[in-house]
mmCIF file with all atom_site columns, C-alpha atoms in Angstrom:
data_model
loop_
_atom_site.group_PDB
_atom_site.id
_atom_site.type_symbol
_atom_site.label_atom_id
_atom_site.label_alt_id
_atom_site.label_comp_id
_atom_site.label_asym_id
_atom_site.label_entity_id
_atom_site.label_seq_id
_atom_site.pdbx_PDB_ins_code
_atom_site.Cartn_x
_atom_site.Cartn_y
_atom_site.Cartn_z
_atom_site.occupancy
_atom_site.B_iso_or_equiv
_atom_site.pdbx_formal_charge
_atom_site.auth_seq_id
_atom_site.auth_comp_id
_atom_site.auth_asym_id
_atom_site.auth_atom_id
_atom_site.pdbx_PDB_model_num
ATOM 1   C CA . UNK P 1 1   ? 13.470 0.055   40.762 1.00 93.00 ? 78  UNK P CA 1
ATOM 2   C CA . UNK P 1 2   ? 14.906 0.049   37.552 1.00 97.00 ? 79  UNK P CA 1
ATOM 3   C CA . UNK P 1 3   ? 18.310 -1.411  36.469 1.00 98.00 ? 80  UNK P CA 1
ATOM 4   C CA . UNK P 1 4   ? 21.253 -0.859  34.472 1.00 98.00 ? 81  UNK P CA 1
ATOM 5   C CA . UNK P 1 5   ? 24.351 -2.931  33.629 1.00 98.00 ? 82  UNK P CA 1
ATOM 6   C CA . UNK P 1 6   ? 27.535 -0.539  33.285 1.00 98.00 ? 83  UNK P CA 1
ATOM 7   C CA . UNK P 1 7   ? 29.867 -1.803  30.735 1.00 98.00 ? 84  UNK P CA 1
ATOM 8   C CA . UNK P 1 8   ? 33.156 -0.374  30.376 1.00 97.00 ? 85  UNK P CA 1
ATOM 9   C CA . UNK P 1 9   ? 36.952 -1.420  31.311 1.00 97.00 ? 86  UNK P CA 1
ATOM 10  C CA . UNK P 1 10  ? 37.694 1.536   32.978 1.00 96.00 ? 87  UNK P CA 1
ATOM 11  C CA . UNK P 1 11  ? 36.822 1.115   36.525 1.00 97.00 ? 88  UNK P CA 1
ATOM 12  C CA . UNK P 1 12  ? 36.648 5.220   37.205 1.00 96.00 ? 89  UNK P CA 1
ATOM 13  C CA . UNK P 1 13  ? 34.173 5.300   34.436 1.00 95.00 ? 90  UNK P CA 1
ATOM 14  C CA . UNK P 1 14  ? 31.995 2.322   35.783 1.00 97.00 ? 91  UNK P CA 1
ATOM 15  C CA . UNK P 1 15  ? 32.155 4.448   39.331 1.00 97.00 ? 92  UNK P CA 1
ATOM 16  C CA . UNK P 1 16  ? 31.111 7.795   38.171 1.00 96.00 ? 93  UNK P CA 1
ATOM 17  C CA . UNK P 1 17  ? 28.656 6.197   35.869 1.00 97.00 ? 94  UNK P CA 1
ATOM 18  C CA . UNK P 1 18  ? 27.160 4.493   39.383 1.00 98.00 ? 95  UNK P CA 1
ATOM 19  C CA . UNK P 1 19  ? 26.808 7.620   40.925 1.00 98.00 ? 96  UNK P CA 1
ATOM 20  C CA . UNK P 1 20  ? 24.987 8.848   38.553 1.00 97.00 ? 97  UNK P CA 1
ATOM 21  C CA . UNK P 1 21  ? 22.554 6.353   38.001 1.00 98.00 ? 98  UNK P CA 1
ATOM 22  C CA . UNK P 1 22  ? 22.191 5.702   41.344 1.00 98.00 ? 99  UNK P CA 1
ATOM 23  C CA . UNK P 1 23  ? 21.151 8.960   41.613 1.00 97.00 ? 100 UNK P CA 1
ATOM 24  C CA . UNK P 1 24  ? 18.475 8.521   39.158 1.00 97.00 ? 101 UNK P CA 1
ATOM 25  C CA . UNK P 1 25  ? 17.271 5.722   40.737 1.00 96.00 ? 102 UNK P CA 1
ATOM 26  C CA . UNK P 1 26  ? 18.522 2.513   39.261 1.00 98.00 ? 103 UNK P CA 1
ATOM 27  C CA . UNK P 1 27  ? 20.091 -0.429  40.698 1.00 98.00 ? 104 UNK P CA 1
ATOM 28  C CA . UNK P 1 28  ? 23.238 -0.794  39.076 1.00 98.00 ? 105 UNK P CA 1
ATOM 29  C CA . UNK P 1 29  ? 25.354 -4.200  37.956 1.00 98.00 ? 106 UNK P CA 1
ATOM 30  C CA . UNK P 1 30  ? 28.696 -3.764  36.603 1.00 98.00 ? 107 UNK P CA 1
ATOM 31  C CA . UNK P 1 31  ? 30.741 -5.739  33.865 1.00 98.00 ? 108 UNK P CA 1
ATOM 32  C CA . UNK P 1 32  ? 34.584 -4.611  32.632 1.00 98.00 ? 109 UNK P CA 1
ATOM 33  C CA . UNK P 1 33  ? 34.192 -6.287  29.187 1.00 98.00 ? 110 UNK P CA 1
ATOM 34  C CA . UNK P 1 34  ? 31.238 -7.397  26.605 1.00 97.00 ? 111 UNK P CA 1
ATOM 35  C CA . UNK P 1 35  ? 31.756 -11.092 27.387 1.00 98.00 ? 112 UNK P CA 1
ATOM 36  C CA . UNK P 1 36  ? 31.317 -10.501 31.145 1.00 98.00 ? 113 UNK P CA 1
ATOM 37  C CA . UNK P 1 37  ? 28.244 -8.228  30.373 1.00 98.00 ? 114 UNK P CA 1
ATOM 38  C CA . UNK P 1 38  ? 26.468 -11.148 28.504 1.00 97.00 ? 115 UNK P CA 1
ATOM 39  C CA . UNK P 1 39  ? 27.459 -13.503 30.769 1.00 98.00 ? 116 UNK P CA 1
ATOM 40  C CA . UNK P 1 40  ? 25.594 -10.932 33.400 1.00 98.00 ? 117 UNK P CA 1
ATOM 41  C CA . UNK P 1 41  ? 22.409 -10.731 30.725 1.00 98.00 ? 118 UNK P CA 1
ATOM 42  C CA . UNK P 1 42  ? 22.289 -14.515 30.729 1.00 97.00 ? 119 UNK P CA 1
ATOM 43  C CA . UNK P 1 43  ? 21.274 -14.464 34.184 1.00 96.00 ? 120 UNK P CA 1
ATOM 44  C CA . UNK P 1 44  ? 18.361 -11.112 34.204 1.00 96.00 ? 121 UNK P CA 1
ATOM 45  C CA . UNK P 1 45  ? 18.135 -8.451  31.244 1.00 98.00 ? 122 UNK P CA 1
ATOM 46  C CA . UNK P 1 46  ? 18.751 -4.941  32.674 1.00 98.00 ? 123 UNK P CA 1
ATOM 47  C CA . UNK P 1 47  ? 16.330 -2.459  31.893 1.00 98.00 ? 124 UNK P CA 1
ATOM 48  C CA . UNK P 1 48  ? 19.300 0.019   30.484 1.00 98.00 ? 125 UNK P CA 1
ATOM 49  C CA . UNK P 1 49  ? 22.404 -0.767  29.065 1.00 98.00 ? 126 UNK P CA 1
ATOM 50  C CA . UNK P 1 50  ? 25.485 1.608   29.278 1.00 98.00 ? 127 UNK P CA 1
ATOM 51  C CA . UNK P 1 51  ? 27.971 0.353   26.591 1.00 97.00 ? 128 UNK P CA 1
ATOM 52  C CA . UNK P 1 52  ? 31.204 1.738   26.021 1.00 95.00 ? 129 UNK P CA 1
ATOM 53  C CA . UNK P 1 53  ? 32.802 0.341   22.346 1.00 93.00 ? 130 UNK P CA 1
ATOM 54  C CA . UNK P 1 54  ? 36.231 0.129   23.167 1.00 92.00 ? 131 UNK P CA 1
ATOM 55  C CA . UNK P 1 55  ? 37.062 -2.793  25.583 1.00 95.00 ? 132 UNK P CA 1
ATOM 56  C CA . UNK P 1 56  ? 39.062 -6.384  25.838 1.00 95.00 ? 133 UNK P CA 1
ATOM 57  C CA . UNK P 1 57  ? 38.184 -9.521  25.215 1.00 95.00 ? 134 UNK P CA 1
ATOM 58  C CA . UNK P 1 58  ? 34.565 -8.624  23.818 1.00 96.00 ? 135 UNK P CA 1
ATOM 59  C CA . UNK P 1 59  ? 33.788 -5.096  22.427 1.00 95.00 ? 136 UNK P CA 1
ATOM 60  C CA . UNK P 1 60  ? 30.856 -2.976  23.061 1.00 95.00 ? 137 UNK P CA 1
ATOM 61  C CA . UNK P 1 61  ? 29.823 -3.640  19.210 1.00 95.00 ? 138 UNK P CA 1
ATOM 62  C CA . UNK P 1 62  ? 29.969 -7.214  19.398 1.00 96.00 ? 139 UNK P CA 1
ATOM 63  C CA . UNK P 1 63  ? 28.029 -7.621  23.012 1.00 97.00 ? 140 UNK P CA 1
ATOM 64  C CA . UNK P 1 64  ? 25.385 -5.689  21.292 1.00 97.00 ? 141 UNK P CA 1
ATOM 65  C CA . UNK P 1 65  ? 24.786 -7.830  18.342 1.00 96.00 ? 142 UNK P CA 1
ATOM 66  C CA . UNK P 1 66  ? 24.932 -10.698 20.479 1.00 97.00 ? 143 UNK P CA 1
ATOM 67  C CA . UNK P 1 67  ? 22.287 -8.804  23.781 1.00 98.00 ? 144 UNK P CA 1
ATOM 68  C CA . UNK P 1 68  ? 20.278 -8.118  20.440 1.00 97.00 ? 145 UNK P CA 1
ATOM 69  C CA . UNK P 1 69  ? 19.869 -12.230 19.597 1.00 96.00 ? 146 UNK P CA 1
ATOM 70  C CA . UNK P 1 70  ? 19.011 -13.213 23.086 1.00 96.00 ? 147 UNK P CA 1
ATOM 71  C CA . UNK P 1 71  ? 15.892 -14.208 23.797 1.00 96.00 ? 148 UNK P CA 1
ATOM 72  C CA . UNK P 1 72  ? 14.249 -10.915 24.824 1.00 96.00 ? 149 UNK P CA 1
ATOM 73  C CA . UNK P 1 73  ? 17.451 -9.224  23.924 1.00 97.00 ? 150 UNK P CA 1
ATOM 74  C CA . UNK P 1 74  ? 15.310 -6.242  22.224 1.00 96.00 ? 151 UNK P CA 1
ATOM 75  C CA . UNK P 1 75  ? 14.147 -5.086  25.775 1.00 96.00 ? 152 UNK P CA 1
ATOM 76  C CA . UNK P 1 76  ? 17.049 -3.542  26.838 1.00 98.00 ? 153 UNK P CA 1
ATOM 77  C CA . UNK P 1 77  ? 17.476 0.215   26.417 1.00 98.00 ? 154 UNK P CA 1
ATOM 78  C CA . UNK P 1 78  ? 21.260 -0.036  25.173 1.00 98.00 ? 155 UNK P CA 1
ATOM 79  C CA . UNK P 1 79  ? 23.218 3.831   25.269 1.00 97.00 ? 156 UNK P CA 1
ATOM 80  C CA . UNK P 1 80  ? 26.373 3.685   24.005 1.00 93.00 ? 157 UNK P CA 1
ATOM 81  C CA . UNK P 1 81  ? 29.035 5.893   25.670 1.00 90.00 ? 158 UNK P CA 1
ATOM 82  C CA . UNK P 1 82  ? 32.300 5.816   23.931 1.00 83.00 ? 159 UNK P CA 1
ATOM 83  C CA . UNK P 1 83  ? 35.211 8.463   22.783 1.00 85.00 ? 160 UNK P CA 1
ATOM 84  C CA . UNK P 1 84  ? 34.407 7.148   19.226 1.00 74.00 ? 161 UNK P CA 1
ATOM 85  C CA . UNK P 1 85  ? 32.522 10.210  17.853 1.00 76.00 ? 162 UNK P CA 1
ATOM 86  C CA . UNK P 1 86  ? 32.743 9.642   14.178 1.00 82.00 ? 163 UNK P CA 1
ATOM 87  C CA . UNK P 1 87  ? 29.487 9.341   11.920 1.00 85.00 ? 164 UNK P CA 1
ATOM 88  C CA . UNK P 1 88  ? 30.396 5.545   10.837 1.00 88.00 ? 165 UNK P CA 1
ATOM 89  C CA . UNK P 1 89  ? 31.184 4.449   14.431 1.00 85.00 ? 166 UNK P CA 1
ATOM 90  C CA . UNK P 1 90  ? 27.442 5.861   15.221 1.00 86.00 ? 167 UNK P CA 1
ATOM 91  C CA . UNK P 1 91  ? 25.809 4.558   12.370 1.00 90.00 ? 168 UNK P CA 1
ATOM 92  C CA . UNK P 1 92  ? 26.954 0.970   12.939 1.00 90.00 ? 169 UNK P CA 1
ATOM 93  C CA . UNK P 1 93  ? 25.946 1.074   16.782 1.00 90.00 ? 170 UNK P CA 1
ATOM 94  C CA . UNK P 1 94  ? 22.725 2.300   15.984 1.00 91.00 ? 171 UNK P CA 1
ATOM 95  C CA . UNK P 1 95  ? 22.396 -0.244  13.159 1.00 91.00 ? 172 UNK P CA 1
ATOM 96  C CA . UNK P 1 96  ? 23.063 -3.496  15.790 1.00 91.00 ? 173 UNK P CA 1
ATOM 97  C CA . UNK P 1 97  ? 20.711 -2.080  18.187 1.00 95.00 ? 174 UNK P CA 1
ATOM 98  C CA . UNK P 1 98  ? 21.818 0.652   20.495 1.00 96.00 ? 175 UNK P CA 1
ATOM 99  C CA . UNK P 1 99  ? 19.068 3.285   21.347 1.00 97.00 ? 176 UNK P CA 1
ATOM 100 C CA . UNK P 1 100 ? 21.083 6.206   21.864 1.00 95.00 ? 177 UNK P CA 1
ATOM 101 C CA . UNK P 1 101 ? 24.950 7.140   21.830 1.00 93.00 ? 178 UNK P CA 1
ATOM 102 C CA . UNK P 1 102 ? 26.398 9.859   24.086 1.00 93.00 ? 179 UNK P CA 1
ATOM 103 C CA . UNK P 1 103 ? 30.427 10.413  24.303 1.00 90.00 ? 180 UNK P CA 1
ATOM 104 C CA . UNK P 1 104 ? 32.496 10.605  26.671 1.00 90.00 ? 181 UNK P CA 1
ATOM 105 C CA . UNK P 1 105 ? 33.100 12.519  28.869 1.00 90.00 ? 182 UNK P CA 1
ATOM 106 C CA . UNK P 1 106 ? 29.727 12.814  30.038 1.00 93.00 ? 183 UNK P CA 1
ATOM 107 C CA . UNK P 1 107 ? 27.607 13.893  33.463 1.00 95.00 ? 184 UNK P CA 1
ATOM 108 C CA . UNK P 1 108 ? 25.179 13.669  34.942 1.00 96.00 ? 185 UNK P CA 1
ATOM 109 C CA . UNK P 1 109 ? 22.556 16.187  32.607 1.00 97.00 ? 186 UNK P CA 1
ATOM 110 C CA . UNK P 1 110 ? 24.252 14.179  29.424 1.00 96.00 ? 187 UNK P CA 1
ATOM 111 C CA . UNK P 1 111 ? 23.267 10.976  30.666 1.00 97.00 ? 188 UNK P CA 1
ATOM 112 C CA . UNK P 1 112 ? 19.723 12.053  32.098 1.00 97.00 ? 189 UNK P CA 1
ATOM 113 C CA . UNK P 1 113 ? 19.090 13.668  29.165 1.00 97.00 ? 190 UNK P CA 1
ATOM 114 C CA . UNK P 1 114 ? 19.676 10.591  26.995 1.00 96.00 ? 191 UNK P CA 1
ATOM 115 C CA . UNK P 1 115 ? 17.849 8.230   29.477 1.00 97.00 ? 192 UNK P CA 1
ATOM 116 C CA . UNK P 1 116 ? 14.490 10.214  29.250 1.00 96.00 ? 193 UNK P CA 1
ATOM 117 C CA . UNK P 1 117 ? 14.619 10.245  25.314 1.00 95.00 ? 194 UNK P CA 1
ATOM 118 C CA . UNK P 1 118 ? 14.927 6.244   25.630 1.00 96.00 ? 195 UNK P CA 1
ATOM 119 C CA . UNK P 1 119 ? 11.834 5.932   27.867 1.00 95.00 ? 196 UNK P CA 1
ATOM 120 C CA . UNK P 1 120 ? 13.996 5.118   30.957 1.00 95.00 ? 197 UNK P CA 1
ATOM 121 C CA . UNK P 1 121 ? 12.927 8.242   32.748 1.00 90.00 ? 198 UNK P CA 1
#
């Protein structure tokens, strides 16, 4: 089975992003900030990443350009899912790393869709 670390402060987003997964499949780890994400990484490097930009303590941004220098930090499929929708804000996240970008608010044929163009499905 596949897995996926959920990263995003918002704990309704972390649950319906679960559901979803879990639907398709994956075992699912959860982390409410970048710092606690890596810390999470440190240990086993999900297959799949769900990133959201905006949180405390670490953002989404900075998680991925650390994830990326990791020793086998490249594996991870990272998908960012944020509210920022502006060009800049997905050029620089596709810059450090990430593999895809979807915004929120998603479901369930958003994030499927997305996972099968990354190879996850």
């Amino acid at each position: 089975m596949k897995t996926c670390l959920v990263v995003d402060d918002s704990s309704v987003i972390r649950k319906v992003a679960r559901r979803i997964l879990e639907g398709l499949e994956f075992q699912i780890t959860e982390a409410e900030n970048g710092e606690k994400a890596l810390e999470a990484c440190r240990h086993v490097l999900p297959d799949a990443v769900l990133l959201d930009w905006n949180m405390p303590v670490m953002d989404g941004y900075d998680f991925l350009r650390n994830l990326r220098q990791m020793p086998g930090g490249n594996t991870p499929k990272v998908v960012f899912c944020t509210t920022e929708n502006d060009v800049a804000h997905i050029a620089r996240a596709l810059h450090a790393g990430a593999n895809e970008y979807i915004m929120k608010p998603f479901d369930k044929d958003i994030v499927t869709a997305k996972f099968h163009e990354v190879g996850l499905i």
